[in-house]
């Protein structure tokens, strides 16, 4: 049973024992052309009107797909260009955390669209982090558990054991997103854009990599998305 820290806390503890579990795997569909698994994010869907509004305002993805970190760029580009796909981006779960918090991680963008054109969190306090700066956003759970406020400076590290210092970062926003109520509920995480990954990719371990997409036909477009992946 997953405890109070939720999926991320459970997953971090497992990673320390050199095992990991995907925190966004909800409903597995057949993965074909990309040699991977296509994951519909329907498990995070609720009939609750407030949740529906949150999904809309945050440009929530309609589908997620686990991929190998080395998946060729041309395959990603081919799927992104398919008419079934409105917006597509790569993102990952990274072993990046405040040095003061052991059971935490980061959702990190590998492409510019993450946290902007897709999965754009609702800011409940402060503002969005500016790409290419030392600014970061945290989710509400991290803010609560770490006693973190807007304006605080965090010393970020990469890894869990023998952590590598990444330097200071300033918290400019506390954010809420659909994953806070779905697959990562109860987990404490940073929200980092692709510029952070570009600056630290030689140091930051990616523990899971996915593609997420908003589809032209919304959640009704899962079959078309799988067909696009098959043809890539």
PDB file of C-alpha atoms in Angstrom:
ATOM      1  CA  UNK A   1       0.000   0.000   0.000  1.00  0.00           C
ATOM      2  CA  UNK A   2       1.347   3.435  -0.923  1.00  0.00           C
ATOM      3  CA  UNK A   3       1.681   5.635   2.154  1.00  0.00           C
ATOM      4  CA  UNK A   4       0.990   9.281   2.812  1.00  0.00           C
ATOM      5  CA  UNK A   5       3.806  10.511   0.620  1.00  0.00           C
ATOM      6  CA  UNK A   6       1.984   8.981  -2.313  1.00  0.00           C
ATOM      7  CA  UNK A   7       3.388   7.573  -5.522  1.00  0.00           C
ATOM      8  CA  UNK A   8       6.551   9.662  -5.692  1.00  0.00           C
ATOM      9  CA  UNK A   9       7.591   8.865  -2.140  1.00  0.00           C
ATOM     10  CA  UNK A  10       7.036   5.173  -2.767  1.00  0.00           C
ATOM     11  CA  UNK A  11       8.910   5.329  -6.057  1.00  0.00           C
ATOM     12  CA  UNK A  12      11.854   7.223  -4.548  1.00  0.00           C
ATOM     13  CA  UNK A  13      12.235   4.608  -1.848  1.00  0.00           C
ATOM     14  CA  UNK A  14      12.164   1.873  -4.469  1.00  0.00           C
ATOM     15  CA  UNK A  15      14.777   3.705  -6.564  1.00  0.00           C
ATOM     16  CA  UNK A  16      17.123   3.711  -3.615  1.00  0.00           C
ATOM     17  CA  UNK A  17      17.023  -0.063  -3.799  1.00  0.00           C
ATOM     18  CA  UNK A  18      17.895   0.168  -7.515  1.00  0.00           C
ATOM     19  CA  UNK A  19      14.357  -0.502  -8.671  1.00  0.00           C
ATOM     20  CA  UNK A  20      11.762   1.885 -10.016  1.00  0.00           C
ATOM     21  CA  UNK A  21       8.122   1.955 -10.933  1.00  0.00           C
ATOM     22  CA  UNK A  22       6.410   4.290 -13.378  1.00  0.00           C
ATOM     23  CA  UNK A  23       4.201   6.744 -11.546  1.00  0.00           C
ATOM     24  CA  UNK A  24       2.065   7.597 -14.539  1.00  0.00           C
ATOM     25  CA  UNK A  25       1.178   4.116 -15.755  1.00  0.00           C
ATOM     26  CA  UNK A  26      -2.579   3.916 -15.465  1.00  0.00           C
ATOM     27  CA  UNK A  27      -3.974   2.012 -18.414  1.00  0.00           C
ATOM     28  CA  UNK A  28      -1.622   0.141 -20.730  1.00  0.00           C
ATOM     29  CA  UNK A  29      -2.427  -0.002 -24.407  1.00  0.00           C
ATOM     30  CA  UNK A  30      -0.470  -1.838 -27.085  1.00  0.00           C
ATOM     31  CA  UNK A  31       2.655   0.085 -28.083  1.00  0.00           C
ATOM     32  CA  UNK A  32       3.746  -0.645 -31.636  1.00  0.00           C
ATOM     33  CA  UNK A  33       5.897   1.512 -33.900  1.00  0.00           C
ATOM     34  CA  UNK A  34       7.885   3.217 -31.131  1.00  0.00           C
ATOM     35  CA  UNK A  35       8.590  -0.049 -29.378  1.00  0.00           C
ATOM     36  CA  UNK A  36       7.019   1.339 -26.211  1.00  0.00           C
ATOM     37  CA  UNK A  37       3.838   1.480 -24.195  1.00  0.00           C
ATOM     38  CA  UNK A  38       1.051   3.936 -24.864  1.00  0.00           C
ATOM     39  CA  UNK A  39      -0.612   5.089 -21.661  1.00  0.00           C
ATOM     40  CA  UNK A  40      -4.001   6.787 -21.629  1.00  0.00           C
ATOM     41  CA  UNK A  41      -4.237   9.238 -18.790  1.00  0.00           C
ATOM     42  CA  UNK A  42      -7.859   8.391 -18.184  1.00  0.00           C
ATOM     43  CA  UNK A  43      -7.062   7.183 -14.679  1.00  0.00           C
ATOM     44  CA  UNK A  44      -6.618  10.781 -13.605  1.00  0.00           C
ATOM     45  CA  UNK A  45      -9.977  11.784 -15.091  1.00  0.00           C
ATOM     46  CA  UNK A  46     -12.801  12.509 -12.695  1.00  0.00           C
ATOM     47  CA  UNK A  47     -16.346  13.655 -13.217  1.00  0.00           C
ATOM     48  CA  UNK A  48     -15.768  16.442 -10.707  1.00  0.00           C
ATOM     49  CA  UNK A  49     -16.334  19.802 -12.373  1.00  0.00           C
ATOM     50  CA  UNK A  50     -13.462  21.487 -10.539  1.00  0.00           C
ATOM     51  CA  UNK A  51     -11.070  18.806 -11.761  1.00  0.00           C
ATOM     52  CA  UNK A  52     -12.375  19.199 -15.298  1.00  0.00           C
ATOM     53  CA  UNK A  53     -11.687  22.931 -15.073  1.00  0.00           C
ATOM     54  CA  UNK A  54      -8.182  22.234 -13.761  1.00  0.00           C
ATOM     55  CA  UNK A  55      -7.498  19.942 -16.702  1.00  0.00           C
ATOM     56  CA  UNK A  56      -8.694  22.585 -19.119  1.00  0.00           C
ATOM     57  CA  UNK A  57      -6.773  25.499 -17.641  1.00  0.00           C
ATOM     58  CA  UNK A  58      -3.552  23.490 -17.331  1.00  0.00           C
ATOM     59  CA  UNK A  59      -3.684  22.128 -20.883  1.00  0.00           C
ATOM     60  CA  UNK A  60      -3.596  18.591 -19.513  1.00  0.00           C
ATOM     61  CA  UNK A  61      -2.404  15.798 -21.821  1.00  0.00           C
ATOM     62  CA  UNK A  62      -4.803  13.318 -23.363  1.00  0.00           C
ATOM     63  CA  UNK A  63      -2.254  10.539 -23.640  1.00  0.00           C
ATOM     64  CA  UNK A  64       1.164   9.619 -22.289  1.00  0.00           C
ATOM     65  CA  UNK A  65       3.689   7.228 -23.746  1.00  0.00           C
ATOM     66  CA  UNK A  66       6.747   5.776 -22.065  1.00  0.00           C
ATOM     67  CA  UNK A  67       9.822   5.891 -24.294  1.00  0.00           C
ATOM     68  CA  UNK A  68      13.490   5.024 -24.141  1.00  0.00           C
ATOM     69  CA  UNK A  69      15.673   8.028 -23.391  1.00  0.00           C
ATOM     70  CA  UNK A  70      17.500   7.446 -26.680  1.00  0.00           C
ATOM     71  CA  UNK A  71      14.418   7.329 -28.916  1.00  0.00           C
ATOM     72  CA  UNK A  72      15.483   9.045 -32.182  1.00  0.00           C
ATOM     73  CA  UNK A  73      14.368  12.633 -32.668  1.00  0.00           C
ATOM     74  CA  UNK A  74      12.933  11.825 -36.089  1.00  0.00           C
ATOM     75  CA  UNK A  75      10.487   9.320 -34.601  1.00  0.00           C
ATOM     76  CA  UNK A  76       9.260  11.860 -32.068  1.00  0.00           C
ATOM     77  CA  UNK A  77       8.964  14.491 -34.817  1.00  0.00           C
ATOM     78  CA  UNK A  78       6.991  12.126 -37.056  1.00  0.00           C
ATOM     79  CA  UNK A  79       4.442  11.395 -34.346  1.00  0.00           C
ATOM     80  CA  UNK A  80       4.234  15.094 -33.406  1.00  0.00           C
ATOM     81  CA  UNK A  81       3.467  16.017 -37.032  1.00  0.00           C
ATOM     82  CA  UNK A  82       0.579  13.564 -37.341  1.00  0.00           C
ATOM     83  CA  UNK A  83      -2.849  15.233 -37.748  1.00  0.00           C
ATOM     84  CA  UNK A  84      -4.103  13.322 -34.689  1.00  0.00           C
ATOM     85  CA  UNK A  85      -1.647  15.230 -32.496  1.00  0.00           C
ATOM     86  CA  UNK A  86      -2.262  18.836 -31.496  1.00  0.00           C
ATOM     87  CA  UNK A  87       0.750  19.255 -29.191  1.00  0.00           C
ATOM     88  CA  UNK A  88       3.437  16.810 -28.124  1.00  0.00           C
ATOM     89  CA  UNK A  89       6.354  17.051 -25.729  1.00  0.00           C
ATOM     90  CA  UNK A  90       8.877  14.841 -23.976  1.00  0.00           C
ATOM     91  CA  UNK A  91       9.279  15.013 -20.225  1.00  0.00           C
ATOM     92  CA  UNK A  92      10.755  12.914 -17.468  1.00  0.00           C
ATOM     93  CA  UNK A  93      10.961  12.183 -13.790  1.00  0.00           C
ATOM     94  CA  UNK A  94      14.380  13.266 -12.596  1.00  0.00           C
ATOM     95  CA  UNK A  95      16.319  12.610  -9.412  1.00  0.00           C
ATOM     96  CA  UNK A  96      16.481  16.316  -8.603  1.00  0.00           C
ATOM     97  CA  UNK A  97      15.382  17.563  -5.206  1.00  0.00           C
ATOM     98  CA  UNK A  98      16.056  20.156  -2.545  1.00  0.00           C
ATOM     99  CA  UNK A  99      18.986  18.994  -0.432  1.00  0.00           C
ATOM    100  CA  UNK A 100      16.736  19.344   2.615  1.00  0.00           C
ATOM    101  CA  UNK A 101      14.148  16.816   1.321  1.00  0.00           C
ATOM    102  CA  UNK A 102      14.951  13.148   0.869  1.00  0.00           C
ATOM    103  CA  UNK A 103      11.655  11.936  -0.611  1.00  0.00           C
ATOM    104  CA  UNK A 104      11.148  14.299  -3.507  1.00  0.00           C
ATOM    105  CA  UNK A 105      11.811  14.396  -7.227  1.00  0.00           C
ATOM    106  CA  UNK A 106      11.257  16.619 -10.260  1.00  0.00           C
ATOM    107  CA  UNK A 107       9.053  16.639 -13.324  1.00  0.00           C
ATOM    108  CA  UNK A 108      11.370  18.012 -15.976  1.00  0.00           C
ATOM    109  CA  UNK A 109      10.794  19.055 -19.573  1.00  0.00           C
ATOM    110  CA  UNK A 110      12.962  17.736 -22.380  1.00  0.00           C
ATOM    111  CA  UNK A 111      11.247  20.017 -24.897  1.00  0.00           C
ATOM    112  CA  UNK A 112      10.150  23.650 -24.692  1.00  0.00           C
ATOM    113  CA  UNK A 113       6.428  22.831 -24.828  1.00  0.00           C
ATOM    114  CA  UNK A 114       6.407  21.226 -21.367  1.00  0.00           C
ATOM    115  CA  UNK A 115       4.981  23.600 -18.737  1.00  0.00           C
ATOM    116  CA  UNK A 116       3.917  25.963 -21.542  1.00  0.00           C
ATOM    117  CA  UNK A 117       1.908  24.522 -24.444  1.00  0.00           C
ATOM    118  CA  UNK A 118       1.057  21.353 -22.558  1.00  0.00           C
ATOM    119  CA  UNK A 119       0.912  20.547 -18.843  1.00  0.00           C
ATOM    120  CA  UNK A 120       0.945  24.217 -17.873  1.00  0.00           C
ATOM    121  CA  UNK A 121       0.378  24.206 -14.097  1.00  0.00           C
ATOM    122  CA  UNK A 122      -2.038  26.526 -12.345  1.00  0.00           C
ATOM    123  CA  UNK A 123      -0.093  28.979 -10.188  1.00  0.00           C
ATOM    124  CA  UNK A 124      -1.745  29.225  -6.779  1.00  0.00           C
ATOM    125  CA  UNK A 125       0.896  31.546  -5.335  1.00  0.00           C
ATOM    126  CA  UNK A 126       3.624  33.603  -6.985  1.00  0.00           C
ATOM    127  CA  UNK A 127       4.285  33.326 -10.712  1.00  0.00           C
ATOM    128  CA  UNK A 128       5.753  31.056 -13.367  1.00  0.00           C
ATOM    129  CA  UNK A 129       9.477  30.425 -13.508  1.00  0.00           C
ATOM    130  CA  UNK A 130      11.276  32.143 -16.375  1.00  0.00           C
ATOM    131  CA  UNK A 131      13.170  29.729 -18.645  1.00  0.00           C
ATOM    132  CA  UNK A 132      16.935  30.003 -18.548  1.00  0.00           C
ATOM    133  CA  UNK A 133      17.072  31.388 -14.995  1.00  0.00           C
ATOM    134  CA  UNK A 134      17.616  29.907 -11.536  1.00  0.00           C
ATOM    135  CA  UNK A 135      13.863  30.140 -10.874  1.00  0.00           C
ATOM    136  CA  UNK A 136      11.791  27.047 -10.099  1.00  0.00           C
ATOM    137  CA  UNK A 137       8.232  26.095  -9.247  1.00  0.00           C
ATOM    138  CA  UNK A 138       7.168  23.530  -6.657  1.00  0.00           C
ATOM    139  CA  UNK A 139       3.886  21.741  -6.156  1.00  0.00           C
ATOM    140  CA  UNK A 140       1.745  22.344  -3.099  1.00  0.00           C
ATOM    141  CA  UNK A 141       2.820  19.109  -1.424  1.00  0.00           C
ATOM    142  CA  UNK A 142       6.492  20.061  -1.625  1.00  0.00           C
ATOM    143  CA  UNK A 143       5.686  23.514  -0.292  1.00  0.00           C
ATOM    144  CA  UNK A 144       3.772  22.024   2.647  1.00  0.00           C
ATOM    145  CA  UNK A 145       6.190  19.231   3.525  1.00  0.00           C
ATOM    146  CA  UNK A 146       9.301  21.340   3.045  1.00  0.00           C
ATOM    147  CA  UNK A 147       7.871  24.490   4.636  1.00  0.00           C
ATOM    148  CA  UNK A 148       8.722  26.266   1.387  1.00  0.00           C
ATOM    149  CA  UNK A 149       7.424  29.705   0.465  1.00  0.00           C
ATOM    150  CA  UNK A 150       7.678  31.888  -2.615  1.00  0.00           C
ATOM    151  CA  UNK A 151      10.999  33.702  -2.451  1.00  0.00           C
ATOM    152  CA  UNK A 152      12.847  30.898  -0.653  1.00  0.00           C
ATOM    153  CA  UNK A 153      16.198  29.749  -1.980  1.00  0.00           C
ATOM    154  CA  UNK A 154      16.688  25.989  -2.321  1.00  0.00           C
ATOM    155  CA  UNK A 155      19.968  24.148  -2.661  1.00  0.00           C
ATOM    156  CA  UNK A 156      19.230  21.599  -5.382  1.00  0.00           C
ATOM    157  CA  UNK A 157      21.006  18.271  -5.693  1.00  0.00           C
ATOM    158  CA  UNK A 158      20.921  15.429  -8.226  1.00  0.00           C
ATOM    159  CA  UNK A 159      20.589  11.859  -7.011  1.00  0.00           C
ATOM    160  CA  UNK A 160      19.593  10.237  -3.754  1.00  0.00           C
ATOM    161  CA  UNK A 161      22.824   8.704  -2.471  1.00  0.00           C
ATOM    162  CA  UNK A 162      26.092  10.580  -3.021  1.00  0.00           C
ATOM    163  CA  UNK A 163      24.014  13.487  -4.298  1.00  0.00           C
ATOM    164  CA  UNK A 164      25.683  15.994  -6.612  1.00  0.00           C
ATOM    165  CA  UNK A 165      25.134  19.710  -5.874  1.00  0.00           C
ATOM    166  CA  UNK A 166      23.409  21.617  -8.673  1.00  0.00           C
ATOM    167  CA  UNK A 167      23.454  25.032  -7.049  1.00  0.00           C
ATOM    168  CA  UNK A 168      20.839  27.344  -5.592  1.00  0.00           C
ATOM    169  CA  UNK A 169      17.419  28.012  -7.082  1.00  0.00           C
ATOM    170  CA  UNK A 170      14.758  30.534  -6.142  1.00  0.00           C
ATOM    171  CA  UNK A 171      11.164  29.421  -5.692  1.00  0.00           C
ATOM    172  CA  UNK A 172       8.948  31.845  -7.605  1.00  0.00           C
ATOM    173  CA  UNK A 173       5.743  29.824  -7.809  1.00  0.00           C
ATOM    174  CA  UNK A 174       3.675  27.203  -6.031  1.00  0.00           C
ATOM    175  CA  UNK A 175       1.721  25.206  -8.586  1.00  0.00           C
ATOM    176  CA  UNK A 176      -1.196  22.811  -8.914  1.00  0.00           C
ATOM    177  CA  UNK A 177      -1.717  20.371 -11.774  1.00  0.00           C
ATOM    178  CA  UNK A 178      -3.797  17.290 -12.621  1.00  0.00           C
ATOM    179  CA  UNK A 179      -1.082  14.855 -11.531  1.00  0.00           C
ATOM    180  CA  UNK A 180      -1.462  16.217  -7.997  1.00  0.00           C
ATOM    181  CA  UNK A 181      -4.870  14.508  -7.943  1.00  0.00           C
ATOM    182  CA  UNK A 182      -4.006  11.497 -10.063  1.00  0.00           C
ATOM    183  CA  UNK A 183      -0.917   9.332 -10.477  1.00  0.00           C
ATOM    184  CA  UNK A 184       1.430  11.474  -8.374  1.00  0.00           C
ATOM    185  CA  UNK A 185      -1.048  12.395  -5.629  1.00  0.00           C
ATOM    186  CA  UNK A 186       0.725  13.052  -2.348  1.00  0.00           C
ATOM    187  CA  UNK A 187       4.156  13.343  -3.957  1.00  0.00           C
ATOM    188  CA  UNK A 188       6.498  16.295  -3.512  1.00  0.00           C
ATOM    189  CA  UNK A 189       8.045  17.497  -6.733  1.00  0.00           C
ATOM    190  CA  UNK A 190       9.760  20.374  -8.474  1.00  0.00           C
ATOM    191  CA  UNK A 191       8.578  21.564 -11.882  1.00  0.00           C
ATOM    192  CA  UNK A 192      11.556  22.224 -14.145  1.00  0.00           C
ATOM    193  CA  UNK A 193      11.544  23.339 -17.767  1.00  0.00           C
ATOM    194  CA  UNK A 194      13.728  22.157 -20.633  1.00  0.00           C
ATOM    195  CA  UNK A 195      16.307  24.910 -20.097  1.00  0.00           C
ATOM    196  CA  UNK A 196      17.148  23.400 -16.711  1.00  0.00           C
ATOM    197  CA  UNK A 197      17.633  19.995 -18.290  1.00  0.00           C
ATOM    198  CA  UNK A 198      19.787  21.458 -21.065  1.00  0.00           C
ATOM    199  CA  UNK A 199      22.024  23.094 -18.471  1.00  0.00           C
ATOM    200  CA  UNK A 200      22.361  19.986 -16.286  1.00  0.00           C
ATOM    201  CA  UNK A 201      21.722  16.968 -18.514  1.00  0.00           C
ATOM    202  CA  UNK A 202      25.180  15.504 -17.899  1.00  0.00           C
ATOM    203  CA  UNK A 203      24.472  15.483 -14.159  1.00  0.00           C
ATOM    204  CA  UNK A 204      20.729  14.898 -13.823  1.00  0.00           C
ATOM    205  CA  UNK A 205      19.605  11.230 -13.814  1.00  0.00           C
ATOM    206  CA  UNK A 206      16.386  10.656 -15.720  1.00  0.00           C
ATOM    207  CA  UNK A 207      14.518   7.847 -14.031  1.00  0.00           C
ATOM    208  CA  UNK A 208      11.592   7.734 -16.425  1.00  0.00           C
ATOM    209  CA  UNK A 209      11.004   9.390 -19.806  1.00  0.00           C
ATOM    210  CA  UNK A 210       7.632   9.851 -21.484  1.00  0.00           C
ATOM    211  CA  UNK A 211       5.933  11.603 -24.328  1.00  0.00           C
ATOM    212  CA  UNK A 212       2.703  13.387 -23.490  1.00  0.00           C
ATOM    213  CA  UNK A 213       0.314  14.780 -26.059  1.00  0.00           C
ATOM    214  CA  UNK A 214      -2.849  16.766 -26.471  1.00  0.00           C
ATOM    215  CA  UNK A 215      -4.822  15.194 -29.256  1.00  0.00           C
ATOM    216  CA  UNK A 216      -6.851  16.853 -31.982  1.00  0.00           C
ATOM    217  CA  UNK A 217      -9.921  14.835 -30.952  1.00  0.00           C
ATOM    218  CA  UNK A 218      -9.135  14.822 -27.237  1.00  0.00           C
ATOM    219  CA  UNK A 219      -9.395  11.518 -25.429  1.00  0.00           C
ATOM    220  CA  UNK A 220     -11.359  10.110 -28.381  1.00  0.00           C
ATOM    221  CA  UNK A 221      -8.141  10.199 -30.376  1.00  0.00           C
ATOM    222  CA  UNK A 222      -6.225   7.464 -28.531  1.00  0.00           C
ATOM    223  CA  UNK A 223      -6.580   4.953 -31.366  1.00  0.00           C
ATOM    224  CA  UNK A 224      -5.366   7.496 -33.914  1.00  0.00           C
ATOM    225  CA  UNK A 225      -2.402   8.318 -31.679  1.00  0.00           C
ATOM    226  CA  UNK A 226      -1.482   4.627 -31.422  1.00  0.00           C
ATOM    227  CA  UNK A 227      -1.770   4.323 -35.193  1.00  0.00           C
ATOM    228  CA  UNK A 228       0.601   7.290 -35.598  1.00  0.00           C
ATOM    229  CA  UNK A 229       3.073   5.643 -33.232  1.00  0.00           C
ATOM    230  CA  UNK A 230       2.808   2.392 -35.159  1.00  0.00           C
ATOM    231  CA  UNK A 231       3.612   4.112 -38.434  1.00  0.00           C
ATOM    232  CA  UNK A 232       6.586   6.123 -37.105  1.00  0.00           C
TER     233      UNK A 232
END
